[in-house]
Amino acid sequence: RNTRGYNTPVRSPDNKWVLLYPRVPIGWIETPDPKRLSDLKRFLESEKNFDLPGDVGWGFIDPYNAGKEMSRMARLALIAEKLGFMDIAHSFANKVTVYLSVWLDCKSANALIFDKSWGGMVSCGCTYVWNEKEKKAHCANNAKDFECPVLKDVN
Protein backbone atom coordinates (compact mmCIF):
# COMPACT_ATOMS: atom_id res chain seq x y z
CA ARG A 1 0.00 0.00 0.00
CA ASN A 2 1.22 3.50 -0.73
CA THR A 3 -0.23 7.01 -0.88
CA ARG A 4 -2.01 6.16 -4.13
CA GLY A 5 -3.62 2.95 -2.91
CA TYR A 6 -2.59 -0.69 -3.21
CA ASN A 7 0.28 -1.77 -5.44
CA THR A 8 -0.26 -4.29 -8.19
CA PRO A 9 2.31 -7.06 -7.87
CA VAL A 10 4.63 -7.84 -10.75
CA ARG A 11 4.05 -11.34 -12.08
CA SER A 12 6.61 -13.35 -13.96
CA PRO A 13 6.76 -17.03 -15.00
CA ASP A 14 9.29 -17.96 -12.28
CA ASN A 15 8.10 -15.44 -9.65
CA LYS A 16 11.36 -13.49 -9.90
CA TRP A 17 12.10 -9.95 -10.86
CA VAL A 18 15.77 -9.53 -11.66
CA LEU A 19 17.26 -6.07 -12.04
CA LEU A 20 20.52 -6.03 -13.96
CA TYR A 21 22.90 -3.13 -13.56
CA PRO A 22 26.09 -2.88 -15.61
CA ARG A 23 29.28 -2.52 -13.58
CA VAL A 24 30.44 1.06 -13.81
CA PRO A 25 33.90 1.90 -12.50
CA ILE A 26 33.79 4.08 -9.40
CA GLY A 27 36.61 6.57 -9.59
CA TRP A 28 37.65 6.75 -5.98
CA ILE A 29 37.83 2.96 -5.61
CA GLU A 30 39.81 2.48 -8.81
CA THR A 31 43.49 3.37 -9.16
CA PRO A 32 44.10 6.75 -7.49
CA ASP A 33 45.83 9.58 -9.30
CA PRO A 34 49.58 9.12 -8.59
CA LYS A 35 49.95 12.89 -8.07
CA ARG A 36 47.54 12.71 -5.14
CA LEU A 37 48.85 9.58 -3.42
CA SER A 38 50.90 11.42 -0.81
CA ASP A 39 47.93 13.67 0.08
CA LEU A 40 45.57 10.68 0.26
CA LYS A 41 47.95 8.74 2.49
CA ARG A 42 48.48 11.75 4.78
CA PHE A 43 44.72 12.31 5.05
CA LEU A 44 44.05 8.63 5.71
CA GLU A 45 46.72 8.55 8.38
CA SER A 46 45.07 11.56 10.07
CA GLU A 47 41.65 9.81 9.93
CA LYS A 48 42.77 6.37 11.15
CA ASN A 49 41.28 6.90 14.62
CA PHE A 50 37.96 8.21 13.29
CA ASP A 51 35.00 6.72 15.13
CA LEU A 52 31.32 7.49 15.32
CA PRO A 53 30.01 9.55 18.24
CA GLY A 54 28.36 7.33 20.86
CA ASP A 55 24.82 8.44 20.07
CA VAL A 56 25.33 7.59 16.40
CA GLY A 57 27.14 4.30 16.92
CA TRP A 58 24.61 2.92 19.38
CA GLY A 59 21.48 3.99 17.57
CA PHE A 60 20.29 7.05 19.50
CA ILE A 61 19.76 8.79 16.15
CA ASP A 62 17.59 8.34 13.09
CA PRO A 63 18.80 5.56 10.77
CA TYR A 64 19.20 7.86 7.76
CA ASN A 65 21.88 9.98 9.45
CA ALA A 66 23.46 6.94 11.09
CA GLY A 67 23.69 5.34 7.65
CA LYS A 68 25.45 8.39 6.22
CA GLU A 69 28.02 8.26 9.02
CA MET A 70 28.56 4.51 8.58
CA SER A 71 28.91 5.07 4.84
CA ARG A 72 31.73 7.53 5.51
CA MET A 73 33.51 4.91 7.59
CA ALA A 74 32.96 2.19 4.97
CA ARG A 75 34.31 4.52 2.25
CA LEU A 76 37.44 5.15 4.35
CA ALA A 77 37.87 1.37 4.67
CA LEU A 78 37.74 0.99 0.87
CA ILE A 79 40.20 3.81 0.33
CA ALA A 80 42.57 2.40 2.97
CA GLU A 81 42.43 -1.01 1.33
CA LYS A 82 43.15 0.47 -2.11
CA LEU A 83 46.15 2.37 -0.72
CA GLY A 84 47.51 -0.70 1.06
CA PHE A 85 46.75 0.38 4.65
CA MET A 86 45.24 -2.98 5.54
CA ASP A 87 45.33 -2.43 9.32
CA ILE A 88 43.29 0.78 8.94
CA ALA A 89 40.96 -0.89 6.42
CA HIS A 90 40.28 -3.80 8.79
CA SER A 91 39.76 -1.45 11.72
CA PHE A 92 37.13 0.56 9.85
CA ALA A 93 35.47 -2.57 8.43
CA ASN A 94 35.20 -4.09 11.92
CA LYS A 95 33.66 -0.89 13.30
CA VAL A 96 31.11 -0.75 10.47
CA THR A 97 30.19 -4.39 11.19
CA VAL A 98 29.59 -3.61 14.86
CA TYR A 99 27.57 -0.47 14.16
CA LEU A 100 25.45 -2.10 11.46
CA SER A 101 24.68 -5.00 13.78
CA VAL A 102 23.27 -2.53 16.30
CA TRP A 103 20.51 -1.77 13.77
CA LEU A 104 20.16 -5.18 12.14
CA ASP A 105 20.17 -7.14 15.42
CA CYS A 106 17.52 -4.87 17.00
CA LYS A 107 19.85 -3.42 19.63
CA SER A 108 19.34 0.20 18.63
CA ALA A 109 17.67 2.67 20.97
CA ASN A 110 15.76 3.81 17.89
CA ALA A 111 14.81 0.36 16.65
CA LEU A 112 13.68 -0.50 13.14
CA ILE A 113 10.10 -1.75 13.20
CA PHE A 114 7.51 -2.79 10.64
CA ASP A 115 4.85 -0.15 10.00
CA LYS A 116 1.56 -2.08 9.86
CA SER A 117 -0.37 0.96 8.67
CA TRP A 118 1.67 1.88 5.57
CA GLY A 119 3.97 -1.13 5.29
CA GLY A 120 7.73 -1.18 5.24
CA MET A 121 10.43 -0.56 7.80
CA VAL A 122 10.52 2.63 9.82
CA SER A 123 12.50 3.70 12.82
CA CYS A 124 10.85 3.78 16.23
CA GLY A 125 11.65 7.46 16.57
CA CYS A 126 13.02 9.25 19.56
CA THR A 127 11.48 11.35 22.26
CA TYR A 128 14.35 13.76 22.74
CA VAL A 129 15.16 15.19 26.15
CA TRP A 130 17.61 18.08 26.41
CA ASN A 131 20.64 17.57 28.65
CA GLU A 132 21.73 21.03 29.77
CA LYS A 133 25.10 19.83 31.12
CA GLU A 134 26.12 18.20 27.82
CA LYS A 135 24.27 20.79 25.71
CA LYS A 136 22.62 18.15 23.54
CA ALA A 137 19.48 16.05 23.35
CA HIS A 138 19.23 12.34 24.09
CA CYS A 139 16.73 9.75 22.96
CA ALA A 140 14.75 9.09 26.14
CA ASN A 141 12.23 6.46 25.05
CA ASN A 142 12.75 2.72 25.37
CA ALA A 143 12.38 1.21 21.90
CA LYS A 144 12.87 -2.30 23.25
CA ASP A 145 9.55 -1.93 25.08
CA PHE A 146 8.01 -0.28 21.99
CA GLU A 147 7.80 3.17 23.56
CA CYS A 148 7.94 4.49 20.00
CA PRO A 149 6.79 7.98 19.07
CA VAL A 150 6.13 6.77 15.51
CA LEU A 151 3.54 4.28 16.81
CA LYS A 152 1.63 7.02 18.61
CA ASP A 153 0.93 8.96 15.41
CA VAL A 154 1.08 6.79 12.30
CA ASN A 155 0.14 9.60 9.96
PDB file of C-alpha atoms in Angstrom:
ATOM      1  CA  ARG A   1       0.000   0.000   0.000  1.00  0.00           C
ATOM      2  CA  ASN A   2       1.220   3.499  -0.728  1.00  0.00           C
ATOM      3  CA  THR A   3      -0.229   7.012  -0.876  1.00  0.00           C
ATOM      4  CA  ARG A   4      -2.014   6.164  -4.135  1.00  0.00           C
ATOM      5  CA  GLY A   5      -3.622   2.949  -2.908  1.00  0.00           C
ATOM      6  CA  TYR A   6      -2.595  -0.692  -3.208  1.00  0.00           C
ATOM      7  CA  ASN A   7       0.279  -1.769  -5.437  1.00  0.00           C
ATOM      8  CA  THR A   8      -0.262  -4.289  -8.187  1.00  0.00           C
ATOM      9  CA  PRO A   9       2.314  -7.058  -7.874  1.00  0.00           C
ATOM     10  CA  VAL A  10       4.630  -7.843 -10.754  1.00  0.00           C
ATOM     11  CA  ARG A  11       4.052 -11.341 -12.075  1.00  0.00           C
ATOM     12  CA  SER A  12       6.610 -13.352 -13.962  1.00  0.00           C
ATOM     13  CA  PRO A  13       6.764 -17.026 -15.004  1.00  0.00           C
ATOM     14  CA  ASP A  14       9.286 -17.965 -12.279  1.00  0.00           C
ATOM     15  CA  ASN A  15       8.097 -15.435  -9.649  1.00  0.00           C
ATOM     16  CA  LYS A  16      11.357 -13.493  -9.898  1.00  0.00           C
ATOM     17  CA  TRP A  17      12.095  -9.948 -10.864  1.00  0.00           C
ATOM     18  CA  VAL A  18      15.773  -9.525 -11.656  1.00  0.00           C
ATOM     19  CA  LEU A  19      17.262  -6.072 -12.037  1.00  0.00           C
ATOM     20  CA  LEU A  20      20.519  -6.029 -13.960  1.00  0.00           C
ATOM     21  CA  TYR A  21      22.897  -3.130 -13.559  1.00  0.00           C
ATOM     22  CA  PRO A  22      26.093  -2.881 -15.613  1.00  0.00           C
ATOM     23  CA  ARG A  23      29.275  -2.517 -13.579  1.00  0.00           C
ATOM     24  CA  VAL A  24      30.439   1.064 -13.811  1.00  0.00           C
ATOM     25  CA  PRO A  25      33.903   1.899 -12.501  1.00  0.00           C
ATOM     26  CA  ILE A  26      33.791   4.079  -9.396  1.00  0.00           C
ATOM     27  CA  GLY A  27      36.610   6.573  -9.595  1.00  0.00           C
ATOM     28  CA  TRP A  28      37.649   6.747  -5.977  1.00  0.00           C
ATOM     29  CA  ILE A  29      37.827   2.958  -5.614  1.00  0.00           C
ATOM     30  CA  GLU A  30      39.813   2.485  -8.809  1.00  0.00           C
ATOM     31  CA  THR A  31      43.489   3.373  -9.164  1.00  0.00           C
ATOM     32  CA  PRO A  32      44.104   6.749  -7.491  1.00  0.00           C
ATOM     33  CA  ASP A  33      45.830   9.576  -9.299  1.00  0.00           C
ATOM     34  CA  PRO A  34      49.582   9.116  -8.595  1.00  0.00           C
ATOM     35  CA  LYS A  35      49.950  12.891  -8.067  1.00  0.00           C
ATOM     36  CA  ARG A  36      47.539  12.708  -5.141  1.00  0.00           C
ATOM     37  CA  LEU A  37      48.850   9.576  -3.417  1.00  0.00           C
ATOM     38  CA  SER A  38      50.899  11.424  -0.805  1.00  0.00           C
ATOM     39  CA  ASP A  39      47.927  13.672   0.084  1.00  0.00           C
ATOM     40  CA  LEU A  40      45.566  10.684   0.261  1.00  0.00           C
ATOM     41  CA  LYS A  41      47.953   8.744   2.494  1.00  0.00           C
ATOM     42  CA  ARG A  42      48.476  11.755   4.775  1.00  0.00           C
ATOM     43  CA  PHE A  43      44.719  12.312   5.049  1.00  0.00           C
ATOM     44  CA  LEU A  44      44.051   8.631   5.710  1.00  0.00           C
ATOM     45  CA  GLU A  45      46.723   8.552   8.384  1.00  0.00           C
ATOM     46  CA  SER A  46      45.067  11.558  10.073  1.00  0.00           C
ATOM     47  CA  GLU A  47      41.648   9.811   9.932  1.00  0.00           C
ATOM     48  CA  LYS A  48      42.766   6.374  11.148  1.00  0.00           C
ATOM     49  CA  ASN A  49      41.275   6.902  14.616  1.00  0.00           C
ATOM     50  CA  PHE A  50      37.960   8.215  13.288  1.00  0.00           C
ATOM     51  CA  ASP A  51      35.003   6.722  15.129  1.00  0.00           C
ATOM     52  CA  LEU A  52      31.324   7.494  15.321  1.00  0.00           C
ATOM     53  CA  PRO A  53      30.011   9.548  18.244  1.00  0.00           C
ATOM     54  CA  GLY A  54      28.361   7.326  20.857  1.00  0.00           C
ATOM     55  CA  ASP A  55      24.818   8.443  20.072  1.00  0.00           C
ATOM     56  CA  VAL A  56      25.327   7.590  16.398  1.00  0.00           C
ATOM     57  CA  GLY A  57      27.138   4.297  16.924  1.00  0.00           C
ATOM     58  CA  TRP A  58      24.614   2.921  19.379  1.00  0.00           C
ATOM     59  CA  GLY A  59      21.481   3.995  17.568  1.00  0.00           C
ATOM     60  CA  PHE A  60      20.292   7.053  19.495  1.00  0.00           C
ATOM     61  CA  ILE A  61      19.760   8.786  16.151  1.00  0.00           C
ATOM     62  CA  ASP A  62      17.595   8.337  13.094  1.00  0.00           C
ATOM     63  CA  PRO A  63      18.801   5.557  10.770  1.00  0.00           C
ATOM     64  CA  TYR A  64      19.204   7.865   7.758  1.00  0.00           C
ATOM     65  CA  ASN A  65      21.878   9.975   9.452  1.00  0.00           C
ATOM     66  CA  ALA A  66      23.463   6.942  11.086  1.00  0.00           C
ATOM     67  CA  GLY A  67      23.694   5.342   7.647  1.00  0.00           C
ATOM     68  CA  LYS A  68      25.446   8.387   6.224  1.00  0.00           C
ATOM     69  CA  GLU A  69      28.019   8.260   9.025  1.00  0.00           C
ATOM     70  CA  MET A  70      28.564   4.509   8.582  1.00  0.00           C
ATOM     71  CA  SER A  71      28.910   5.066   4.843  1.00  0.00           C
ATOM     72  CA  ARG A  72      31.733   7.525   5.506  1.00  0.00           C
ATOM     73  CA  MET A  73      33.511   4.908   7.594  1.00  0.00           C
ATOM     74  CA  ALA A  74      32.962   2.193   4.967  1.00  0.00           C
ATOM     75  CA  ARG A  75      34.311   4.516   2.252  1.00  0.00           C
ATOM     76  CA  LEU A  76      37.437   5.150   4.352  1.00  0.00           C
ATOM     77  CA  ALA A  77      37.866   1.367   4.668  1.00  0.00           C
ATOM     78  CA  LEU A  78      37.737   0.990   0.872  1.00  0.00           C
ATOM     79  CA  ILE A  79      40.203   3.810   0.330  1.00  0.00           C
ATOM     80  CA  ALA A  80      42.567   2.404   2.971  1.00  0.00           C
ATOM     81  CA  GLU A  81      42.431  -1.012   1.327  1.00  0.00           C
ATOM     82  CA  LYS A  82      43.154   0.472  -2.111  1.00  0.00           C
ATOM     83  CA  LEU A  83      46.146   2.374  -0.723  1.00  0.00           C
ATOM     84  CA  GLY A  84      47.507  -0.703   1.061  1.00  0.00           C
ATOM     85  CA  PHE A  85      46.754   0.377   4.648  1.00  0.00           C
ATOM     86  CA  MET A  86      45.244  -2.984   5.541  1.00  0.00           C
ATOM     87  CA  ASP A  87      45.331  -2.429   9.322  1.00  0.00           C
ATOM     88  CA  ILE A  88      43.287   0.779   8.943  1.00  0.00           C
ATOM     89  CA  ALA A  89      40.958  -0.890   6.416  1.00  0.00           C
ATOM     90  CA  HIS A  90      40.281  -3.800   8.790  1.00  0.00           C
ATOM     91  CA  SER A  91      39.765  -1.447  11.722  1.00  0.00           C
ATOM     92  CA  PHE A  92      37.128   0.558   9.847  1.00  0.00           C
ATOM     93  CA  ALA A  93      35.467  -2.573   8.428  1.00  0.00           C
ATOM     94  CA  ASN A  94      35.203  -4.089  11.923  1.00  0.00           C
ATOM     95  CA  LYS A  95      33.659  -0.888  13.298  1.00  0.00           C
ATOM     96  CA  VAL A  96      31.112  -0.753  10.468  1.00  0.00           C
ATOM     97  CA  THR A  97      30.188  -4.387  11.188  1.00  0.00           C
ATOM     98  CA  VAL A  98      29.591  -3.607  14.864  1.00  0.00           C
ATOM     99  CA  TYR A  99      27.575  -0.468  14.162  1.00  0.00           C
ATOM    100  CA  LEU A 100      25.449  -2.102  11.459  1.00  0.00           C
ATOM    101  CA  SER A 101      24.679  -5.000  13.782  1.00  0.00           C
ATOM    102  CA  VAL A 102      23.271  -2.527  16.302  1.00  0.00           C
ATOM    103  CA  TRP A 103      20.510  -1.769  13.771  1.00  0.00           C
ATOM    104  CA  LEU A 104      20.161  -5.177  12.141  1.00  0.00           C
ATOM    105  CA  ASP A 105      20.169  -7.139  15.420  1.00  0.00           C
ATOM    106  CA  CYS A 106      17.519  -4.870  16.996  1.00  0.00           C
ATOM    107  CA  LYS A 107      19.850  -3.422  19.628  1.00  0.00           C
ATOM    108  CA  SER A 108      19.343   0.205  18.631  1.00  0.00           C
ATOM    109  CA  ALA A 109      17.670   2.670  20.970  1.00  0.00           C
ATOM    110  CA  ASN A 110      15.763   3.810  17.892  1.00  0.00           C
ATOM    111  CA  ALA A 111      14.810   0.358  16.651  1.00  0.00           C
ATOM    112  CA  LEU A 112      13.684  -0.500  13.143  1.00  0.00           C
ATOM    113  CA  ILE A 113      10.099  -1.749  13.205  1.00  0.00           C
ATOM    114  CA  PHE A 114       7.511  -2.787  10.643  1.00  0.00           C
ATOM    115  CA  ASP A 115       4.852  -0.149   9.999  1.00  0.00           C
ATOM    116  CA  LYS A 116       1.562  -2.077   9.860  1.00  0.00           C
ATOM    117  CA  SER A 117      -0.369   0.958   8.668  1.00  0.00           C
ATOM    118  CA  TRP A 118       1.671   1.883   5.570  1.00  0.00           C
ATOM    119  CA  GLY A 119       3.965  -1.135   5.286  1.00  0.00           C
ATOM    120  CA  GLY A 120       7.734  -1.182   5.238  1.00  0.00           C
ATOM    121  CA  MET A 121      10.435  -0.562   7.797  1.00  0.00           C
ATOM    122  CA  VAL A 122      10.517   2.632   9.825  1.00  0.00           C
ATOM    123  CA  SER A 123      12.496   3.696  12.822  1.00  0.00           C
ATOM    124  CA  CYS A 124      10.853   3.779  16.226  1.00  0.00           C
ATOM    125  CA  GLY A 125      11.647   7.460  16.568  1.00  0.00           C
ATOM    126  CA  CYS A 126      13.016   9.246  19.557  1.00  0.00           C
ATOM    127  CA  THR A 127      11.476  11.346  22.261  1.00  0.00           C
ATOM    128  CA  TYR A 128      14.354  13.758  22.738  1.00  0.00           C
ATOM    129  CA  VAL A 129      15.161  15.185  26.152  1.00  0.00           C
ATOM    130  CA  TRP A 130      17.613  18.082  26.407  1.00  0.00           C
ATOM    131  CA  ASN A 131      20.642  17.573  28.651  1.00  0.00           C
ATOM    132  CA  GLU A 132      21.734  21.027  29.769  1.00  0.00           C
ATOM    133  CA  LYS A 133      25.100  19.831  31.121  1.00  0.00           C
ATOM    134  CA  GLU A 134      26.125  18.198  27.819  1.00  0.00           C
ATOM    135  CA  LYS A 135      24.273  20.791  25.712  1.00  0.00           C
ATOM    136  CA  LYS A 136      22.620  18.148  23.541  1.00  0.00           C
ATOM    137  CA  ALA A 137      19.479  16.049  23.351  1.00  0.00           C
ATOM    138  CA  HIS A 138      19.232  12.341  24.086  1.00  0.00           C
ATOM    139  CA  CYS A 139      16.729   9.754  22.959  1.00  0.00           C
ATOM    140  CA  ALA A 140      14.754   9.086  26.137  1.00  0.00           C
ATOM    141  CA  ASN A 141      12.232   6.457  25.049  1.00  0.00           C
ATOM    142  CA  ASN A 142      12.753   2.716  25.370  1.00  0.00           C
ATOM    143  CA  ALA A 143      12.381   1.208  21.903  1.00  0.00           C
ATOM    144  CA  LYS A 144      12.866  -2.301  23.246  1.00  0.00           C
ATOM    145  CA  ASP A 145       9.547  -1.935  25.079  1.00  0.00           C
ATOM    146  CA  PHE A 146       8.008  -0.281  21.986  1.00  0.00           C
ATOM    147  CA  GLU A 147       7.801   3.173  23.558  1.00  0.00           C
ATOM    148  CA  CYS A 148       7.940   4.487  20.002  1.00  0.00           C
ATOM    149  CA  PRO A 149       6.787   7.981  19.069  1.00  0.00           C
ATOM    150  CA  VAL A 150       6.128   6.772  15.509  1.00  0.00           C
ATOM    151  CA  LEU A 151       3.541   4.277  16.814  1.00  0.00           C
ATOM    152  CA  LYS A 152       1.626   7.022  18.614  1.00  0.00           C
ATOM    153  CA  ASP A 153       0.933   8.962  15.411  1.00  0.00           C
ATOM    154  CA  VAL A 154       1.080   6.794  12.305  1.00  0.00           C
ATOM    155  CA  ASN A 155       0.138   9.603   9.956  1.00  0.00           C
TER     156      ASN A 155
END
